[in-house]
Short mmCIF file of C-alpha atoms and ligand atoms in Angstrom, two decimals:
data_model
loop_
_atom_site.label_atom_id
_atom_site.label_comp_id
_atom_site.label_asym_id
_atom_site.label_seq_id
_atom_site.Cartn_x
_atom_site.Cartn_y
_atom_site.Cartn_z
CA MET H 13 16.43 -32.71 27.91
CA LYS H 14 17.18 -36.98 27.43
CA TYR H 15 14.30 -38.78 25.96
CA ILE H 16 11.48 -39.13 23.49
CA ALA H 17 8.38 -40.91 24.75
CA SER H 18 6.64 -42.90 22.43
CA ILE H 19 3.31 -45.53 22.40
CA ASP H 20 2.71 -48.22 20.53
CA GLN H 21 -0.71 -49.29 20.85
CA GLY H 22 -0.78 -52.17 19.16
CA THR H 23 -3.43 -55.47 18.36
CA THR H 24 -2.08 -58.05 21.10
CA SER H 25 -0.33 -55.18 23.30
CA THR H 26 0.32 -51.08 24.84
CA ARG H 27 3.73 -50.03 25.69
CA CYS H 28 5.66 -47.27 26.26
CA ILE H 29 9.16 -46.87 25.38
CA ILE H 30 11.09 -44.47 26.76
CA PHE H 31 14.07 -43.27 23.99
CA ASP H 32 17.75 -41.75 23.94
CA ARG H 33 18.91 -39.43 21.28
CA LYS H 34 21.08 -42.35 19.97
CA GLY H 35 17.62 -44.30 20.02
CA ASN H 36 18.10 -46.70 22.06
CA ILE H 37 15.53 -48.19 24.77
CA VAL H 38 16.09 -47.08 27.95
CA SER H 39 13.64 -48.33 29.36
CA VAL H 40 9.91 -50.74 28.88
CA GLY H 41 6.43 -50.95 29.74
CA GLN H 42 4.16 -53.52 28.00
CA LYS H 43 1.14 -55.21 28.93
CA GLU H 44 -1.34 -56.92 26.65
CA HIS H 45 -5.49 -57.03 25.83
CA GLU H 46 -8.05 -59.06 25.51
CA GLN H 47 -9.19 -60.00 22.32
CA ILE H 48 -12.84 -60.47 22.43
CA TYR H 49 -14.00 -63.36 19.58
CA PRO H 50 -18.12 -62.61 20.19
CA LYS H 51 -18.62 -65.12 16.49
CA PRO H 52 -16.50 -66.25 14.26
CA GLY H 53 -15.22 -63.59 11.78
CA TRP H 54 -15.75 -61.04 14.13
CA VAL H 55 -13.28 -59.60 15.85
CA GLU H 56 -13.32 -56.65 19.29
CA HIS H 57 -11.32 -55.25 21.87
CA ASN H 58 -12.68 -53.95 24.92
CA SER H 59 -11.12 -49.45 24.32
CA GLU H 60 -11.59 -48.78 28.63
CA GLU H 61 -9.58 -51.55 28.61
CA ILE H 62 -7.05 -50.33 26.24
CA TRP H 63 -6.91 -46.86 27.64
CA LYS H 64 -6.48 -47.27 31.79
CA ASN H 65 -3.63 -50.06 29.75
CA THR H 66 -2.17 -46.68 28.02
CA LEU H 67 -1.84 -45.16 31.33
CA GLU H 68 -0.33 -48.54 32.98
CA VAL H 69 2.74 -48.89 30.77
CA ILE H 70 3.74 -45.35 30.57
CA ALA H 71 3.88 -45.25 34.53
CA ARG H 72 5.82 -48.95 34.72
CA ALA H 73 7.94 -47.27 32.32
CA ARG H 74 9.09 -44.17 33.56
CA ILE H 75 9.35 -46.21 36.99
CA GLU H 76 11.47 -48.85 35.63
CA LYS H 77 14.34 -45.80 34.88
CA SER H 78 12.99 -43.08 37.66
CA ILE H 79 12.40 -41.09 34.58
CA LYS H 80 11.19 -37.29 35.38
CA THR H 81 8.47 -35.98 32.90
CA GLU H 82 11.28 -32.78 33.12
CA ASP H 83 13.92 -35.15 31.25
CA VAL H 84 10.86 -36.59 28.38
CA ALA H 85 11.36 -34.08 25.82
CA ALA H 86 8.32 -35.22 23.32
CA CYS H 87 5.64 -37.80 23.12
CA GLY H 88 4.49 -39.25 20.11
CA ILE H 89 2.04 -42.47 19.18
CA THR H 90 1.67 -45.40 17.04
CA ASN H 91 -1.06 -47.53 16.59
CA GLN H 92 -3.09 -50.35 15.62
CA ARG H 93 -4.50 -48.29 12.13
CA GLU H 94 -8.38 -49.12 10.85
CA THR H 95 -9.95 -50.59 14.49
CA THR H 96 -12.79 -47.83 15.28
CA VAL H 97 -13.87 -46.69 18.42
CA VAL H 98 -17.21 -44.58 18.49
CA TRP H 99 -17.08 -42.57 21.85
CA ASN H 100 -19.45 -39.90 23.84
CA LYS H 101 -17.59 -36.45 23.50
CA ARG H 102 -19.36 -35.71 27.10
CA THR H 103 -19.28 -38.60 28.70
CA GLY H 104 -15.82 -40.80 27.51
CA LYS H 105 -18.25 -44.06 27.56
CA ALA H 106 -17.47 -45.57 24.06
CA TYR H 107 -20.45 -46.90 22.49
CA TYR H 108 -19.75 -50.31 21.48
CA ASN H 109 -16.20 -51.71 22.02
CA ALA H 110 -13.69 -51.32 19.34
CA ILE H 111 -13.73 -53.55 16.08
CA VAL H 112 -10.19 -54.61 15.48
CA TRP H 113 -9.11 -54.12 11.88
CA GLN H 114 -9.27 -57.97 10.86
CA ASP H 115 -13.00 -58.09 11.57
CA THR H 116 -15.25 -58.81 8.99
CA ARG H 117 -18.71 -57.89 10.05
CA VAL H 118 -19.17 -56.31 6.93
CA ASP H 119 -18.21 -58.18 4.44
CA ASP H 120 -21.82 -58.15 3.35
CA THR H 121 -22.04 -54.16 2.55
CA VAL H 122 -18.01 -54.76 0.60
CA LYS H 123 -20.24 -56.95 -1.26
CA ALA H 124 -23.57 -54.88 -1.60
CA LEU H 125 -21.19 -51.69 -2.59
CA THR H 126 -18.94 -53.67 -5.03
CA LYS H 127 -22.35 -54.03 -6.64
CA SER H 128 -23.79 -50.73 -6.46
CA HIS H 129 -20.30 -48.43 -7.38
CA GLY H 130 -17.40 -51.14 -8.10
CA SER H 131 -14.69 -51.23 -6.52
CA GLN H 132 -12.02 -48.97 -8.37
CA PHE H 133 -14.42 -46.47 -8.09
CA PHE H 134 -13.21 -46.21 -3.79
CA GLN H 135 -9.89 -46.92 -4.85
CA ASP H 136 -9.43 -43.92 -7.68
CA ARG H 137 -9.99 -41.78 -4.74
CA THR H 138 -8.26 -43.52 -0.89
CA GLY H 139 -5.96 -45.99 -2.74
CA LEU H 140 -7.59 -49.02 -0.96
CA PRO H 141 -9.99 -51.28 -2.28
CA LEU H 142 -13.21 -51.85 -0.84
CA ALA H 143 -12.55 -54.51 2.33
CA THR H 144 -13.97 -55.18 5.34
CA TYR H 145 -10.52 -54.08 6.54
CA PHE H 146 -10.98 -50.52 6.33
CA SER H 147 -12.81 -47.94 9.17
CA GLY H 148 -15.59 -46.13 7.40
CA LEU H 149 -17.92 -49.33 7.11
CA LYS H 150 -17.52 -50.80 11.17
CA ILE H 151 -18.30 -47.05 11.72
CA LYS H 152 -20.94 -47.34 9.80
CA TRP H 153 -21.70 -50.59 11.16
CA ILE H 154 -21.43 -49.06 15.16
CA LEU H 155 -24.02 -46.21 13.38
CA ASP H 156 -27.02 -48.61 11.82
CA ASN H 157 -26.67 -51.15 15.08
CA VAL H 158 -25.66 -49.25 18.21
CA PRO H 159 -29.17 -47.92 19.64
CA GLY H 160 -28.61 -44.35 19.83
CA VAL H 161 -25.22 -43.75 18.28
CA ARG H 162 -26.80 -42.29 14.70
CA GLU H 163 -28.58 -39.72 17.07
CA ASP H 164 -25.92 -38.40 18.75
CA ALA H 165 -23.17 -38.55 15.96
CA GLU H 166 -25.32 -35.79 13.84
CA LYS H 167 -26.36 -33.61 16.74
CA GLY H 168 -22.60 -33.67 17.37
CA GLN H 169 -21.68 -35.74 20.50
CA ALA H 170 -20.89 -39.71 19.42
CA ILE H 171 -17.29 -38.58 17.72
CA PHE H 172 -14.95 -41.63 15.87
CA GLY H 173 -11.21 -42.49 16.35
CA ASN H 174 -8.93 -44.96 15.67
CA MET H 175 -7.15 -45.59 18.50
CA ASP H 176 -4.67 -42.61 18.14
CA THR H 177 -7.60 -40.43 18.27
CA PHE H 178 -8.59 -42.25 20.97
CA LEU H 179 -6.01 -42.18 23.16
CA ILE H 180 -4.35 -38.80 22.36
CA TRP H 181 -7.75 -37.18 22.94
CA HIS H 182 -8.39 -38.76 26.81
CA LEU H 183 -4.34 -37.64 27.11
CA THR H 184 -5.33 -34.58 26.14
CA GLY H 185 -8.71 -33.96 28.53
CA GLY H 186 -10.84 -36.01 27.93
CA ILE H 187 -14.56 -34.67 28.55
CA ASN H 188 -12.73 -31.05 29.23
CA GLY H 189 -11.48 -30.70 26.30
CA GLY H 190 -9.77 -33.04 24.92
CA LEU H 191 -8.05 -32.75 20.61
CA HIS H 192 -9.79 -34.82 18.85
CA ILE H 193 -8.10 -34.95 15.96
CA THR H 194 -5.71 -38.39 13.57
CA ASP H 195 -2.33 -38.22 11.20
CA VAL H 196 -2.34 -37.96 7.78
CA THR H 197 -1.18 -41.55 7.42
CA ASN H 198 -3.91 -43.17 9.44
CA ALA H 199 -6.33 -40.67 8.37
CA SER H 200 -5.29 -42.85 4.73
CA ARG H 201 -6.85 -45.74 5.93
CA THR H 202 -10.21 -44.94 7.09
CA GLN H 203 -11.27 -45.27 3.33
CA LEU H 204 -12.69 -41.71 3.73
CA MET H 205 -10.25 -39.69 2.70
CA ASN H 206 -9.27 -38.92 -0.01
CA LEU H 207 -5.48 -38.95 -0.96
CA LYS H 208 -4.92 -36.38 -3.24
CA THR H 209 -6.94 -34.15 -1.49
CA MET H 210 -5.47 -34.81 2.42
CA SER H 211 -9.42 -34.28 3.63
CA TRP H 212 -12.30 -35.90 4.28
CA ASP H 213 -14.21 -37.20 1.13
CA ALA H 214 -18.20 -35.99 1.38
CA GLU H 215 -19.00 -38.30 -1.53
CA LEU H 216 -17.86 -41.10 0.53
CA ALA H 217 -19.22 -39.83 3.90
CA GLU H 218 -22.25 -39.70 1.75
CA ILE H 219 -22.16 -43.73 0.73
CA MET H 220 -21.63 -45.00 3.93
CA ASN H 221 -24.19 -42.50 6.00
CA ILE H 222 -21.31 -41.26 8.25
CA PRO H 223 -22.17 -37.58 9.21
CA LEU H 224 -18.67 -35.51 8.71
CA GLN H 225 -18.99 -33.63 11.75
CA MET H 226 -17.45 -36.91 13.78
CA LEU H 227 -14.62 -37.81 11.64
CA PRO H 228 -11.22 -35.51 13.69
CA ALA H 229 -9.50 -33.29 11.98
CA ILE H 230 -6.33 -34.05 10.28
CA GLU H 231 -2.79 -33.04 11.13
CA PRO H 232 0.50 -33.63 9.70
CA SER H 233 2.61 -36.93 11.77
CA SER H 234 5.09 -34.80 12.88
CA LYS H 235 3.69 -31.52 14.94
CA VAL H 236 3.15 -30.06 18.16
CA TYR H 237 -0.25 -30.56 18.59
CA GLY H 238 -0.92 -30.18 21.94
CA ASN H 239 0.19 -30.86 25.60
CA ILE H 240 -0.14 -34.15 27.68
CA THR H 241 -3.09 -33.32 30.39
CA SER H 242 -3.01 -37.10 32.30
CA GLU H 243 -0.71 -36.84 35.20
CA VAL H 244 1.83 -39.75 33.92
CA LEU H 245 2.73 -36.93 31.37
CA GLN H 246 1.87 -34.04 32.48
CA GLY H 247 2.66 -30.84 30.77
CA ILE H 248 4.87 -33.13 27.74
CA PRO H 249 4.13 -31.80 24.29
CA LEU H 250 2.28 -34.91 22.48
CA ALA H 251 4.20 -34.38 18.61
CA GLY H 252 3.52 -37.60 16.56
CA ASP H 253 0.73 -39.86 15.33
CA LEU H 254 1.63 -42.65 12.56
CA GLY H 255 -0.40 -45.72 11.90
CA ASP H 256 2.44 -48.26 13.43
CA GLN H 257 3.25 -49.73 10.23
CA GLN H 258 4.19 -46.24 9.02
CA ALA H 259 5.44 -45.96 12.18
CA ALA H 260 7.89 -48.61 11.20
CA LEU H 261 8.61 -47.11 7.76
CA VAL H 262 9.94 -44.15 9.21
CA GLY H 263 11.89 -45.83 12.63
CA GLN H 264 14.01 -47.70 9.44
CA THR H 265 15.33 -44.62 8.17
CA CYS H 266 12.95 -45.63 4.57
CA TYR H 267 13.22 -41.65 3.47
CA GLN H 268 14.06 -41.98 0.04
CA PRO H 269 11.68 -43.58 -2.94
CA GLY H 270 12.28 -47.58 -3.36
CA GLU H 271 13.37 -47.86 -0.02
CA ALA H 272 10.78 -51.38 1.44
CA LYS H 273 10.69 -52.80 5.07
CA ASN H 274 8.07 -55.78 6.35
CA THR H 275 6.72 -55.86 9.83
CA TYR H 276 5.95 -59.36 10.69
CA GLY H 277 3.30 -59.01 13.85
CA THR H 278 -0.27 -59.98 14.71
CA GLY H 279 0.23 -59.56 10.96
CA CYS H 280 2.88 -58.39 8.18
CA PHE H 281 2.85 -55.62 6.56
CA MET H 282 5.20 -54.36 3.60
CA LEU H 283 5.32 -50.77 2.51
CA MET H 284 7.19 -48.65 -0.37
CA ASN H 285 8.42 -45.12 0.15
CA THR H 286 7.23 -43.93 -3.05
CA GLY H 287 8.31 -40.09 -2.41
CA THR H 288 5.68 -37.63 -3.01
CA GLU H 289 4.01 -39.52 -6.16
CA LEU H 290 1.20 -41.44 -5.53
CA VAL H 291 1.81 -44.42 -7.29
CA PRO H 292 -1.62 -45.62 -8.06
CA SER H 293 -1.61 -50.15 -7.57
CA LYS H 294 -2.55 -52.73 -10.97
CA HIS H 295 -1.38 -55.30 -8.73
CA GLY H 296 -4.10 -56.22 -4.89
CA LEU H 297 -1.30 -53.58 -3.13
CA LEU H 298 -2.68 -50.10 -1.86
CA THR H 299 -1.79 -46.77 -1.96
CA THR H 300 -1.41 -45.19 1.26
CA VAL H 301 0.02 -42.33 3.64
CA ALA H 302 3.58 -42.46 4.53
CA TYR H 303 4.00 -39.71 6.75
CA GLN H 304 3.65 -35.90 6.54
CA PHE H 305 6.50 -33.75 8.40
CA GLU H 306 4.97 -30.92 9.60
CA GLY H 307 5.81 -27.81 6.35
CA GLN H 308 6.79 -30.51 4.19
CA PRO H 309 4.66 -32.47 1.07
CA VAL H 310 2.79 -35.69 1.88
CA HIS H 311 5.10 -39.00 1.21
CA TYR H 312 2.95 -41.40 -0.28
CA ALA H 313 3.63 -45.66 0.28
CA LEU H 314 2.67 -48.52 -1.50
CA GLU H 315 2.16 -51.43 1.20
CA GLY H 316 1.35 -55.54 0.63
CA SER H 317 -1.08 -56.00 3.91
CA VAL H 318 -1.17 -59.48 5.31
CA ALA H 319 -3.92 -59.97 7.66
CA ILE H 320 -2.22 -63.37 9.55
CA ALA H 321 1.54 -63.72 10.07
CA GLY H 322 2.05 -63.65 14.18
CA ALA H 323 -1.19 -64.39 14.61
CA LEU H 324 -0.92 -67.49 13.23
CA VAL H 325 1.57 -68.52 15.86
CA GLN H 326 -0.58 -67.39 18.71
CA TRP H 327 -3.32 -69.44 17.16
CA LEU H 328 -0.68 -72.60 17.25
CA ARG H 329 -0.65 -71.47 20.49
CA ASP H 330 -3.58 -70.64 21.95
CA ASN H 331 -6.61 -72.06 19.75
CA LEU H 332 -4.49 -75.66 19.92
CA GLY H 333 -2.20 -76.06 21.80
CA MET H 334 1.02 -77.44 20.09
CA ILE H 335 3.50 -75.04 22.06
CA GLN H 336 3.09 -73.03 25.18
CA LYS H 337 5.10 -69.86 24.22
CA SER H 338 5.29 -68.30 20.53
CA THR H 339 8.73 -68.88 21.12
CA ASP H 340 8.92 -73.02 21.62
CA ILE H 341 7.37 -72.62 17.88
CA GLU H 342 11.46 -72.24 15.92
CA LYS H 343 12.50 -75.49 17.86
CA LEU H 344 9.21 -77.47 16.56
CA ALA H 345 10.18 -76.83 13.29
CA LYS H 346 13.58 -77.49 13.16
CA SER H 347 12.51 -81.44 14.73
CA VAL H 348 11.88 -82.08 11.19
CA GLU H 349 13.73 -81.16 8.11
CA ASP H 350 10.78 -79.46 6.11
CA ASN H 351 7.15 -78.80 5.72
CA GLY H 352 6.02 -82.58 5.21
CA GLY H 353 4.20 -81.78 2.16
CA ALA H 354 2.57 -79.38 4.54
CA TYR H 355 0.96 -76.32 3.60
CA VAL H 356 -1.47 -73.28 5.83
CA VAL H 357 -2.99 -71.04 4.64
CA PRO H 358 -4.28 -68.50 7.94
CA ALA H 359 -6.79 -66.53 5.40
CA PHE H 360 -8.76 -66.38 8.70
CA SER H 361 -10.41 -63.01 8.12
CA GLY H 362 -9.95 -63.83 4.33
CA LEU H 363 -7.37 -62.74 1.87
CA TYR H 364 -5.61 -59.32 2.26
CA ALA H 365 -2.56 -58.42 -0.41
CA PRO H 366 -2.22 -59.44 -3.18
CA TYR H 367 -5.34 -61.44 -2.84
CA TRP H 368 -8.08 -59.33 -1.15
CA LYS H 369 -10.73 -62.41 -1.01
CA SER H 370 -13.12 -61.54 1.85
CA SER H 371 -14.76 -64.86 0.65
CA ALA H 372 -11.25 -67.16 1.14
CA ARG H 373 -10.91 -69.33 5.06
CA GLY H 374 -8.25 -71.37 6.57
CA VAL H 375 -7.08 -74.54 4.76
CA ILE H 376 -4.07 -76.77 5.88
CA ALA H 377 -2.92 -78.54 2.68
CA GLY H 378 -0.84 -80.75 1.57
CA LEU H 379 -1.74 -83.88 5.13
CA THR H 380 -0.87 -87.17 4.75
CA ARG H 381 -0.35 -89.78 8.04
CA TYR H 382 2.99 -88.28 7.67
CA VAL H 383 2.44 -85.04 8.89
CA ASN H 384 3.45 -84.22 11.90
CA LYS H 385 3.41 -81.89 14.80
CA GLY H 386 7.09 -80.35 13.01
CA HIS H 387 5.59 -80.34 9.85
CA ILE H 388 2.70 -77.89 10.97
CA ALA H 389 5.03 -75.65 12.91
CA ARG H 390 6.77 -75.34 10.11
CA ALA H 391 3.88 -74.82 7.92
CA VAL H 392 2.96 -71.74 10.01
CA LEU H 393 6.46 -70.46 9.82
CA GLU H 394 6.80 -70.58 6.06
CA ALA H 395 2.86 -68.92 5.87
CA THR H 396 4.14 -65.73 6.38
CA ALA H 397 7.34 -66.79 4.01
CA TYR H 398 5.63 -67.40 1.08
CA GLN H 399 2.65 -64.11 2.12
CA THR H 400 6.07 -61.87 1.80
CA LYS H 401 6.85 -63.40 -1.58
CA ASP H 402 3.84 -63.12 -2.01
CA VAL H 403 3.50 -59.23 -2.18
CA LEU H 404 7.18 -58.80 -2.48
CA GLU H 405 6.10 -59.97 -6.12
CA ALA H 406 3.05 -57.51 -6.77
CA MET H 407 5.82 -54.24 -4.99
CA GLU H 408 7.93 -54.90 -7.99
CA ASN H 409 5.36 -55.14 -9.85
CA ASP H 410 3.43 -51.95 -9.24
CA SER H 411 6.40 -49.98 -8.50
CA GLY H 412 9.11 -51.33 -11.53
CA ILE H 413 11.92 -51.39 -8.36
CA GLU H 414 13.43 -54.11 -7.95
CA ILE H 415 14.41 -54.70 -4.12
CA SER H 416 17.85 -55.58 -3.79
CA SER H 417 17.30 -56.27 0.40
CA LEU H 418 14.39 -56.40 3.20
CA ARG H 419 14.65 -55.13 5.56
CA VAL H 420 12.93 -56.39 8.51
CA ASP H 421 11.39 -55.50 12.13
CA GLY H 422 8.06 -56.63 14.03
CA GLY H 423 8.43 -59.59 16.95
CA MET H 424 8.74 -62.31 14.45
CA VAL H 425 12.22 -61.51 13.81
CA VAL H 426 13.54 -63.17 16.97
CA ASN H 427 12.99 -66.53 15.01
CA GLU H 428 15.46 -67.19 12.85
CA LEU H 429 14.47 -70.49 10.91
CA LEU H 430 12.21 -67.97 9.30
CA MET H 431 14.30 -65.39 8.46
CA GLN H 432 16.34 -67.59 6.73
CA PHE H 433 13.76 -68.73 5.03
CA GLN H 434 12.49 -65.96 4.50
CA SER H 435 15.24 -65.38 1.93
CA ASP H 436 14.86 -68.51 0.56
CA MET H 437 12.25 -67.59 -0.31
CA LEU H 438 12.92 -64.49 -2.25
CA LYS H 439 15.62 -64.52 -3.56
CA VAL H 440 17.14 -61.40 -1.50
CA PRO H 441 19.14 -60.22 1.74
CA VAL H 442 17.56 -60.02 4.46
CA ILE H 443 18.31 -57.53 7.21
CA ARG H 444 17.59 -57.07 11.26
CA PRO H 445 18.59 -53.41 12.23
CA THR H 446 19.60 -53.44 16.02
CA MET H 447 16.99 -51.57 17.32
CA ILE H 448 14.03 -54.28 15.77
CA GLU H 449 11.41 -51.60 17.49
CA THR H 450 10.97 -49.62 15.13
CA THR H 451 7.18 -48.91 15.21
CA ALA H 452 7.63 -47.29 18.78
CA LEU H 453 11.22 -45.51 17.33
CA GLY H 454 9.13 -43.89 14.42
CA ALA H 455 6.40 -42.10 16.51
CA ALA H 456 9.05 -41.44 19.17
CA TYR H 457 11.11 -39.59 15.53
CA ALA H 458 8.20 -37.89 14.74
CA ALA H 459 7.55 -36.63 18.12
CA GLY H 460 11.04 -35.39 18.07
CA LEU H 461 11.99 -33.87 15.34
CA ALA H 462 9.09 -31.63 16.32
CA VAL H 463 9.99 -30.12 18.58
CA GLY H 464 14.88 -30.09 17.70
CA TYR H 465 15.37 -33.24 19.87
CA TRP H 466 16.54 -34.14 16.29
CA ALA H 467 17.48 -31.64 14.11
CA SER H 468 17.00 -33.87 10.23
CA PHE H 469 17.05 -37.07 9.43
CA ASP H 470 20.90 -37.26 8.96
CA ASP H 471 20.50 -37.58 12.66
CA LEU H 472 18.18 -39.81 12.59
CA LEU H 473 20.09 -42.20 9.31
CA GLN H 474 23.00 -42.69 12.07
CA ASN H 475 20.73 -43.86 14.43
CA TRP H 476 20.37 -46.56 12.21
CA GLY H 477 22.64 -50.89 11.83
CA VAL H 478 22.34 -53.89 11.20
CA ASP H 479 22.17 -56.20 13.63
CA LYS H 480 21.99 -60.07 11.75
CA ARG H 481 20.84 -60.95 7.90
CA TRP H 482 20.13 -63.47 5.76
CA LYS H 483 20.93 -64.59 2.96
CA PRO H 484 19.40 -67.36 0.30
CA LYS H 485 21.25 -70.31 0.48
CA MET H 486 18.15 -72.69 -1.08
CA LYS H 487 18.39 -73.94 -4.50
CA ALA H 488 16.39 -72.97 -7.38
CA THR H 489 14.50 -76.09 -7.70
CA GLN H 490 12.91 -76.43 -4.06
CA ARG H 491 11.98 -72.54 -3.52
CA ASN H 492 10.34 -73.38 -7.18
CA THR H 493 8.64 -76.27 -6.05
CA LEU H 494 8.05 -75.35 -2.48
CA TYR H 495 6.50 -72.01 -3.49
CA LYS H 496 4.03 -73.31 -6.12
CA GLY H 497 2.59 -76.20 -3.84
CA TRP H 498 1.85 -72.40 -1.46
CA LYS H 499 0.05 -71.19 -4.84
CA LYS H 500 -2.23 -74.64 -4.90
CA ALA H 501 -3.58 -74.23 -1.04
CA VAL H 502 -3.76 -70.98 -1.62
CA LYS H 503 -6.25 -71.52 -4.47
CA ARG H 504 -8.00 -73.99 -1.57
CA SER H 505 -8.92 -71.34 0.31
CA PHE H 506 -10.66 -69.52 -2.35
CA ASP H 507 -14.70 -69.07 -1.93
CA TRP H 508 -15.40 -71.14 1.25
CA GLU H 509 -17.94 -68.56 1.77
CA LYS H 510 -20.96 -67.75 -0.21
N1 ADP O 623 9.51 -66.22 18.15
C1 ADP O 623 9.16 -66.93 17.68
N2 ADP O 623 8.38 -67.11 16.59
C2 ADP O 623 7.44 -66.58 14.91
N3 ADP O 623 6.99 -65.75 16.14
C3 ADP O 623 7.07 -65.13 16.70
C4 ADP O 623 8.63 -65.48 18.12
N4 ADP O 623 8.07 -64.27 18.88
C5 ADP O 623 6.31 -63.88 19.12
N5 ADP O 623 5.83 -64.07 17.70
C6 ADP O 623 4.50 -63.51 17.29
O1 ADP O 623 4.68 -62.22 17.06
C7 ADP O 623 3.25 -61.20 17.37
C8 ADP O 623 4.08 -60.08 18.22
O2 ADP O 623 4.60 -59.97 18.23
P1 ADP O 623 4.20 -57.96 18.16
O3 ADP O 623 5.45 -57.25 16.96
O4 ADP O 623 4.47 -57.11 19.54
O5 ADP O 623 2.84 -58.07 17.07
P2 ADP O 623 2.05 -56.31 17.30
O6 ADP O 623 2.54 -55.78 17.09
O7 ADP O 623 0.86 -56.89 16.18
O8 ADP O 623 1.13 -56.61 18.62
C9 ADP O 623 2.46 -63.01 17.83
O9 ADP O 623 1.75 -62.62 17.30
C10 ADP O 623 3.67 -63.64 18.18
O10 ADP O 623 3.06 -65.30 17.37
O1 G3P O 624 -0.34 -54.29 16.24
P1 G3P O 624 -0.43 -54.13 14.55
O2 G3P O 624 1.15 -54.35 14.86
O3 G3P O 624 -0.15 -56.21 14.30
O4 G3P O 624 -0.52 -53.67 13.11
C1 G3P O 624 -1.59 -53.63 12.80
C2 G3P O 624 -2.05 -52.83 11.38
O5 G3P O 624 -1.96 -51.64 11.56
C3 G3P O 624 -3.16 -53.30 11.17
O6 G3P O 624 -2.77 -52.41 9.40
#
């Protein structure tokens, strides 16, 4: 068979990418979905729209190159993590919109649980500090606020899933016996899975008042789970499932302890493989599952999650109208020499790693009459690079490993100005591989390994190649001055919401 199909259900869009054995893209279908902001801090998606888009992008990817079902060896799936859907398994209907990972509505519960149990209690079991980010408290919010859900959950009719689970259930039969499963990487983002046992933690579920029967079965990330029943890929084995940031780690072939990648999409996520060793963080990172291939031990990762990166570029485009397309930002930013003293701290969902300040809110600091649109555009791009520096320092401190170069991917890495500035800030080379759709590729690798399309990791390592490398050029004094300014601006964003 010639190909592997991969579904990448991201925060802004859903893609289906068909890959060949060399890891090259054969065809792509992609569609954006609506971002719903009912109140400040709330972010939702319509899960029904995402399901329809999924079918449409698979069909588009196949039609583009007239790909026959019999040419597809397997399908993998990867997804925006943490985003939470609860639906009825008899009707297939969601009780409420999907609550997106960036949503901060459970902030009061975070504060109450921090008071009663302490954040460390949750971090010790799940690797995650108590925060609005993860799925558990989003499930609780739906159970507590949407009429009828709790009763149905107790009867075993209302079930929970992240977007992987929701799509797998639909793709494998839906109301006619769809699989209700997730993988270890997605489960590790719910704040309900015990990182040592890889199973749901009954005590955590009880604290959050979540009936255990609504949670999916936890599977490895690479395994034949079952066959797809939907017409668009009927009969194809569904054989890979990974959270998107973990999928990018697999797609970047970071299989050795100490290897790290940074993905620049809506948010920005740096993951370092720590092997089979679970490394607790003391510097504001998450300990998470990197992947598990069937029959092999779980591999862990340290993760620095940044909530807003490319989303800040979108905000400049959609909310301020300063650019028409995301790509326009580079030209605008290049119209000036530097940031003119301005800093943008995009604490739209509070600040994630390494700060974990849910009461922070966005600020633009350092304004004078000198500052123009170009400076703001530059400060917007720089914000992603500074946030990455914050995370990289924490990563080095936690792991004791000095990162000598950084593999990058995601929608923002086409921006050369950002990549050069990133290398300048980190003082290490930044490497963009030939294939930057590493998220979809990682899920394809998981599926392909499960069905023997690829024989081993060695096959995958050969597919990775360098497209471009940026080396640090900035003088130390300039780097230090700029970064000091960022740190000052970050402090200004703290404690905005009480
Ligand atoms: N040339 C560019 N410069 C900066 N940001 C960009 C550029 N092109 C796209 N982006 C940003 O990249 C993000 C999309 O990346 P992608 O990896 O597709 O995200 P996701 O997987 O989160 O949906 C958007 O937030 C967009 O604003
Ligand atoms: O959809 P992305 O690429 O922004 O990734 C979102 C992350 O998985 C959230 O944890």
